[in-house]
Amino acid sequence: MKPVPVDQQQPLIERLTSACGGSYSPATRRKYFISGPQWAAAYQGQALFHAPTREAIGFERVIEEYGKIGIAHWTTHDTDVIPTGALGTPRQDEIVARIHASLKNNGVACSMVTTETFFHPVFAASPAAEAPEVREYSKFRVQNTVRIGHELGARFAVYWPGSLGYQVQGAIDETQTLRWYADALNAACETDIEVARAKGRPTLKHCMEAKPFEPAAEILLPTSDAMLAFIASGLLTHPEMVGLNPEYLHELMWGAAPRAALARALLAGKLWHFDINDGYRLKHDVDIAVGLVNPLDWLNVLVLLRSHGYNGPFNLDYKPPRTTSTHGVFAVSFPTAVDRFITLWEMAGEVISDPVIQEATDALKAGGGAVDAHDAEAIFAANKELLSLHELIAHRLFQILIGAHRGRAYSL
Ligand code: 3MF
Ligand code: MG
Ligand code: MG
């Protein structure tokens, strides 16, 4: 192939993207509760060992592009859109008014707001640091985010305490730090109750997001399960207002089965918000787009969520690769991520109604018939042939994933 001159590169990307076929229309994409983070689209590709590869873009561009793609919801950190020094000032009100107009013009709604408590040097010793003025400042930040959320019509607030931990052991008392962290969440909930009452709106759903490592070396609330224990610990004044925002890759990072972690959150009635992405077990937070690494596991996750009536947001918390240009972020990265999600969601529906899986599952539950309830040998013998259905179900899931159940055959 001949070199492709710069002015022919975008047309090539567009031609090959449409050659992939199978994309959903913006109108169809809008029917799903999918949200696009400001920080994901605006991510410039920088990291500890990496210089940025993309230029800075603001919320106007991100919201406009999300509107065109059909991503109907937008999420943001406070400082993704408001400079730290302008928080809580009239400048914040001006920016929030501009965000409002942008959302309205592009048919996008703000579904979630979150507080950046990890980037600014003030949080170097965590948002629940020893110095009382840091903790007062953290309270101000989460309370201010709650106000912004109500202004923008959000229903969810997310908290990612990734800097709630330490690099070196013994310098902090974990129990004390957790109490102080609870104080900030309590302040957010109390402000929420006041603002919601004044505005005649429901209170927000406050969702905690766990990540097992990064940026702190040791993290005090590293998993969704740790957070469930924290919510139930008695430290929160409004535990009923606080639930979870698990992130797929964050669970995978510590070696969990994400589907099992989600199941535990569902059983606790706390699965309220979900950050969707992909990556590898026991590695750092690579934030790859949904379905590119573990499509079979993703299919199974969505079967679980569909069959348990999860109706919260699916937040595209991933990072478009550094090799993708800004044009590619909106022409390739986001539309294909959304379309893989929708495809997997629809396949999950096929799994749920698949006659082979249904009959196999029913047969497993029916068992082999009545035998002496105290006779282990007899119980095992009664249904031992049925247990081969486990592997048959897994094969059927693979077939559904690759479309073999629709007649695609490899034996000819
Ligand atoms: C880090 C994350 C965060 C959180 C965000 C929400 C920057 O790994 O996943 O994204 O999702 O802070 O509050
Ligand atoms: Mg992440
Ligand atoms: Mg996240």
XYZ file of C-alpha atoms and ligand atoms in Angstrom:
427
model
C 0.000 0.000 0.000
C 1.188 3.507 -0.797
C 1.734 6.035 2.034
C -1.497 7.761 3.040
C -1.110 11.557 2.977
C -2.414 13.478 5.982
C -5.422 14.914 4.134
C -6.586 11.403 3.201
C -6.268 9.896 6.682
C -9.582 11.009 8.185
C -11.515 9.938 5.062
C -9.804 6.525 5.282
C -10.800 6.168 8.952
C -14.394 7.096 8.117
C -14.564 4.701 5.131
C -13.191 1.770 7.127
C -15.403 2.601 10.120
C -18.484 2.449 7.940
C -17.148 -0.688 6.254
C -17.360 -2.301 9.708
C -21.126 -1.814 9.414
C -23.567 -2.541 12.168
C -23.551 0.841 13.838
C -26.628 2.051 15.687
C -28.302 5.355 14.873
C -27.967 8.246 17.332
C -31.725 7.895 18.020
C -31.285 4.240 19.011
C -28.226 5.016 21.133
C -30.238 7.616 23.019
C -32.655 4.959 24.275
C -29.989 3.485 26.571
C -28.950 5.075 29.863
C -25.383 5.603 28.639
C -23.358 8.537 29.934
C -20.155 10.046 28.609
C -17.704 11.603 31.075
C -16.205 15.017 30.340
C -12.830 13.683 31.482
C -12.882 10.652 29.174
C -13.409 12.628 25.975
C -11.108 15.458 27.084
C -8.309 13.076 28.144
C -5.190 14.212 26.304
C -3.224 10.979 26.614
C -0.912 12.132 29.397
C 0.335 9.814 32.140
C 3.301 9.318 34.437
C 5.485 8.166 31.545
C 3.545 9.779 28.703
C 3.255 13.255 27.221
C -0.150 14.262 25.863
C -0.970 13.295 22.275
C -4.169 15.319 21.928
C -5.013 18.983 22.357
C -7.168 20.275 25.223
C -10.908 20.477 24.497
C -13.640 22.020 26.610
C -17.146 20.994 27.612
C -18.814 22.772 24.676
C -17.060 20.514 22.177
C -17.526 17.356 24.257
C -21.238 17.935 24.818
C -21.790 18.798 21.162
C -20.005 15.647 19.987
C -21.871 13.466 22.509
C -25.140 14.943 21.234
C -24.215 14.064 17.624
C -23.174 10.509 18.527
C -26.353 9.931 20.548
C -24.775 9.774 24.014
C -27.689 11.351 25.851
C -26.023 11.862 29.261
C -22.927 13.695 30.389
C -20.936 13.413 33.639
C -18.189 15.591 35.085
C -15.821 16.286 37.954
C -16.161 19.781 39.414
C -12.671 20.763 38.235
C -13.063 19.231 34.762
C -15.105 22.324 33.989
C -14.494 24.871 36.762
C -10.970 25.992 37.709
C -10.196 25.141 41.342
C -9.912 28.814 42.306
C -13.354 29.600 40.874
C -15.229 26.922 42.825
C -18.036 28.411 44.892
C -17.639 31.871 43.325
C -19.842 33.799 40.862
C -17.504 32.545 38.112
C -18.779 29.048 38.890
C -22.364 30.242 38.358
C -21.406 31.677 34.964
C -19.762 28.416 33.885
C -22.671 26.342 35.155
C -25.047 28.565 33.150
C -22.928 27.974 30.027
C -22.961 24.217 30.659
C -26.741 24.376 31.007
C -27.050 26.099 27.634
C -24.673 23.623 25.983
C -26.595 20.643 27.326
C -29.918 22.113 26.219
C -28.706 23.004 22.708
C -27.409 19.481 22.146
C -30.181 17.451 23.775
C -27.849 16.056 26.433
C -28.660 15.783 30.169
C -26.234 15.878 33.078
C -26.736 12.603 34.959
C -23.850 12.634 37.447
C -21.411 15.003 39.118
C -18.304 14.038 41.051
C -15.669 15.811 43.094
C -12.004 15.718 42.177
C -10.373 14.936 45.520
C -7.162 13.472 44.143
C -5.437 15.811 41.656
C -4.902 19.130 43.434
C -1.927 19.286 45.833
C -4.312 20.232 48.663
C -5.286 16.526 48.650
C -1.676 15.303 48.851
C -2.403 13.709 52.253
C -5.892 12.618 51.092
C -9.227 14.443 51.421
C -9.404 13.152 55.022
C -5.950 14.408 56.057
C -4.910 15.172 59.641
C -5.069 18.960 59.245
C -8.616 20.137 60.049
C -8.501 22.816 57.345
C -7.970 20.179 54.636
C -11.005 18.282 55.914
C -13.104 21.459 56.025
C -12.019 22.155 52.459
C -13.031 18.608 51.404
C -16.463 19.187 52.905
C -16.779 22.448 51.008
C -15.831 20.659 47.783
C -18.336 17.819 48.085
C -21.100 20.173 49.255
C -20.367 22.497 46.357
C -20.537 19.557 43.931
C -23.943 18.611 45.336
C -25.142 22.167 44.600
C -23.757 22.007 41.047
C -25.477 18.652 40.607
C -28.853 20.071 41.566
C -28.288 23.094 39.288
C -27.550 20.829 36.331
C -30.363 18.358 37.040
C -28.108 15.422 37.985
C -29.488 12.442 39.905
C -26.175 10.893 40.975
C -23.033 12.027 42.771
C -19.937 9.799 42.691
C -17.013 9.592 45.133
C -13.765 7.910 44.197
C -11.474 7.916 47.288
C -8.390 6.765 45.375
C -6.161 9.022 47.427
C -7.644 7.873 50.732
C -4.667 5.814 51.799
C -0.924 6.064 52.151
C 2.440 5.453 50.544
C 4.254 4.489 53.772
C 2.741 2.516 56.627
C 2.190 3.640 60.174
C 1.898 7.378 59.631
C -1.907 7.455 59.731
C -4.486 5.728 61.887
C -6.800 4.030 59.397
C -9.832 4.033 61.710
C -9.496 7.779 62.313
C -9.035 8.525 58.607
C -12.165 6.543 57.767
C -14.155 8.454 60.415
C -12.980 11.730 58.926
C -13.853 10.534 55.433
C -17.354 9.666 56.676
C -17.678 13.234 58.013
C -17.249 14.586 54.475
C -19.834 12.193 53.027
C -22.218 13.095 55.839
C -21.758 16.784 55.041
C -22.560 16.079 51.372
C -25.731 14.164 52.271
C -26.904 16.833 54.703
C -26.389 19.624 52.173
C -28.153 17.471 49.604
C -31.210 17.116 51.851
C -31.382 20.916 52.322
C -30.839 21.803 48.653
C -33.242 19.119 47.433
C -35.925 20.386 49.801
C -35.402 24.010 48.721
C -35.533 23.057 45.037
C -38.333 20.501 45.299
C -36.077 17.844 43.794
C -35.292 14.322 44.994
C -31.994 13.939 46.811
C -29.065 12.617 44.802
C -27.920 9.034 44.913
C -24.420 9.192 46.434
C -22.279 6.422 44.950
C -18.879 5.304 46.187
C -16.390 3.984 43.639
C -13.583 1.658 44.689
C -10.238 1.035 43.024
C -7.745 -1.350 44.636
C -4.561 0.609 43.912
C -3.487 3.912 42.324
C -2.908 6.723 43.087
C -2.255 5.845 46.758
C -0.089 2.762 47.217
C -2.404 1.379 49.894
C -6.045 2.341 49.773
C -8.377 2.221 52.769
C -11.503 1.355 50.781
C -10.035 -0.711 47.944
C -13.048 -2.744 46.793
C -16.804 -2.423 46.412
C -17.172 -4.963 49.217
C -15.051 -2.821 51.552
C -17.350 0.059 50.694
C -20.459 -1.971 51.496
C -18.962 -2.617 54.926
C -18.156 1.099 55.297
C -21.726 2.092 54.354
C -23.053 -0.322 56.972
C -20.437 0.622 59.604
C -22.580 3.113 61.508
C -20.286 6.017 60.559
C -22.722 7.434 58.003
C -25.630 9.550 59.170
C -27.598 8.688 55.995
C -26.517 5.208 54.854
C -29.741 4.945 52.840
C -28.486 7.781 50.597
C -25.147 6.109 49.892
C -24.603 3.238 47.456
C -22.021 2.082 44.929
C -20.582 2.994 41.564
C -18.518 -0.111 40.829
C -16.158 0.092 37.884
C -15.690 -3.060 35.801
C -11.912 -2.799 35.521
C -11.402 -1.696 39.129
C -12.887 -5.008 40.284
C -10.847 -6.969 37.738
C -7.678 -5.190 38.908
C -7.741 -6.895 42.301
C -8.557 -10.256 40.772
C -12.290 -10.267 41.415
C -14.901 -11.775 39.162
C -16.648 -8.485 38.269
C -19.954 -10.300 37.849
C -19.750 -11.690 41.383
C -18.817 -8.258 42.801
C -21.834 -6.780 41.040
C -24.036 -9.572 42.344
C -23.012 -8.753 45.921
C -23.831 -5.067 45.329
C -27.206 -6.063 43.856
C -28.027 -8.221 46.871
C -27.215 -5.291 49.170
C -29.548 -3.046 47.108
C -26.595 -0.722 46.430
C -25.853 -1.147 42.731
C -26.847 2.345 41.631
C -24.302 3.454 39.031
C -21.782 1.536 36.913
C -18.516 2.662 35.250
C -17.994 0.567 32.150
C -14.645 -0.228 30.547
C -12.275 -3.148 30.102
C -8.718 -4.259 30.861
C -6.606 -6.982 32.382
C -6.509 -8.741 35.755
C -3.953 -7.736 38.378
C -2.554 -4.889 36.288
C -2.806 -1.112 36.495
C -5.818 0.934 35.431
C -5.544 0.734 31.635
C -9.126 1.979 31.103
C -9.672 0.259 27.746
C -13.075 0.695 26.133
C -15.850 -1.767 26.957
C -15.742 -5.192 25.319
C -12.291 -4.969 23.717
C -10.586 -7.362 26.138
C -13.205 -9.518 27.826
C -16.296 -9.610 25.607
C -17.534 -12.965 26.961
C -17.256 -11.772 30.548
C -19.002 -8.546 29.576
C -21.835 -10.508 27.998
C -22.236 -12.400 31.246
C -22.137 -9.215 33.322
C -24.948 -7.753 31.225
C -26.987 -10.952 31.519
C -26.786 -10.555 35.293
C -27.768 -6.871 35.195
C -30.595 -7.394 32.688
C -32.034 -10.316 34.578
C -32.016 -8.332 37.846
C -33.614 -5.198 36.400
C -30.610 -2.858 36.856
C -31.817 0.485 35.499
C -28.994 2.855 36.468
C -26.490 4.551 34.180
C -23.683 2.922 32.218
C -20.885 5.472 32.429
C -18.218 5.192 29.711
C -15.289 5.666 32.093
C -12.454 4.649 29.797
C -9.590 6.443 28.108
C -9.459 6.675 24.336
C -5.965 5.319 23.487
C -3.103 7.758 23.034
C -2.865 6.566 19.427
C -6.344 7.894 18.673
C -6.569 11.489 17.417
C -9.187 13.974 18.626
C -11.077 13.297 15.406
C -10.804 9.580 16.185
C -12.099 10.102 19.737
C -15.470 11.173 18.354
C -15.476 9.375 14.974
C -14.214 5.982 16.200
C -13.675 5.643 19.941
C -16.982 6.742 21.476
C -19.381 5.527 18.754
C -17.768 2.080 18.637
C -17.714 1.809 22.451
C -21.414 2.680 22.609
C -22.226 0.245 19.818
C -20.331 -2.632 21.427
C -22.181 -1.958 24.659
C -25.574 -1.949 22.931
C -24.691 -5.088 20.951
C -23.671 -6.888 24.146
C -26.806 -5.639 25.933
C -29.010 -6.974 23.125
C -27.095 -10.267 23.113
C -27.690 -10.487 26.853
C -31.402 -10.368 26.033
C -30.867 -13.254 23.597
C -29.079 -15.242 26.294
C -31.948 -14.710 28.707
C -34.537 -15.953 26.204
C -32.378 -18.636 24.547
C -34.330 -21.929 24.550
C -31.220 -24.105 25.006
C -29.995 -22.130 28.018
C -33.506 -21.911 29.428
C -34.148 -25.635 29.220
C -30.683 -26.461 30.537
C -31.120 -24.109 33.488
C -34.585 -25.463 34.265
C -33.295 -29.023 34.112
C -30.425 -28.225 36.501
C -32.891 -26.714 38.952
C -35.275 -29.653 38.619
C -32.504 -32.075 39.610
C -32.714 -35.841 39.093
C -35.664 -36.652 41.330
C -36.364 -37.550 44.934
C -33.782 -39.675 46.712
C -32.837 -40.154 50.347
C -31.937 -36.587 51.476
C -29.148 -37.922 53.719
C -27.498 -40.181 51.133
C -24.667 -38.245 49.465
C -23.869 -41.034 46.957
C -27.502 -41.293 45.870
C -27.912 -37.511 45.563
C -24.786 -37.245 43.418
C -25.798 -40.215 41.240
C -29.316 -38.816 40.775
C -28.219 -35.744 38.879
C -24.637 -36.305 37.870
C -25.365 -36.423 34.130
C -27.314 -33.169 34.362
C -24.202 -31.317 35.557
C -22.653 -31.585 32.069
C -25.130 -28.834 31.224
C -22.854 -26.277 32.940
C -20.302 -26.681 30.174
C -22.992 -26.803 27.493
C -24.369 -23.469 28.759
C -20.868 -21.958 28.542
C -20.556 -23.250 24.945
C -23.960 -21.779 24.094
C -22.866 -18.399 25.521
C -19.820 -18.521 23.252
C -22.075 -19.352 20.298
C -24.316 -16.399 21.067
C -21.268 -14.142 21.381
C -19.977 -15.095 17.936
C -23.399 -15.311 16.303
C -23.338 -19.108 15.786
C -26.862 -19.405 17.222
C -28.044 -17.376 14.201
C -26.782 -19.964 11.779
C -23.136 -18.994 11.487
C -21.324 -22.313 11.071
C -17.662 -23.313 11.122
C -18.053 -26.991 10.273
C -18.617 -26.681 6.521
C -10.238 6.493 38.263
C -11.678 6.621 37.997
C -12.213 7.983 38.181
C -13.607 8.005 38.714
C -14.115 9.394 38.793
C -15.510 9.423 39.299
C -11.214 9.653 36.816
O -9.783 5.259 37.954
O -12.311 5.684 37.615
O -12.145 8.634 36.932
O -14.489 7.235 37.954
O -13.281 10.130 39.625
O -15.649 10.107 40.398
Mg -10.652 3.554 36.173
Mg -14.345 5.246 37.301
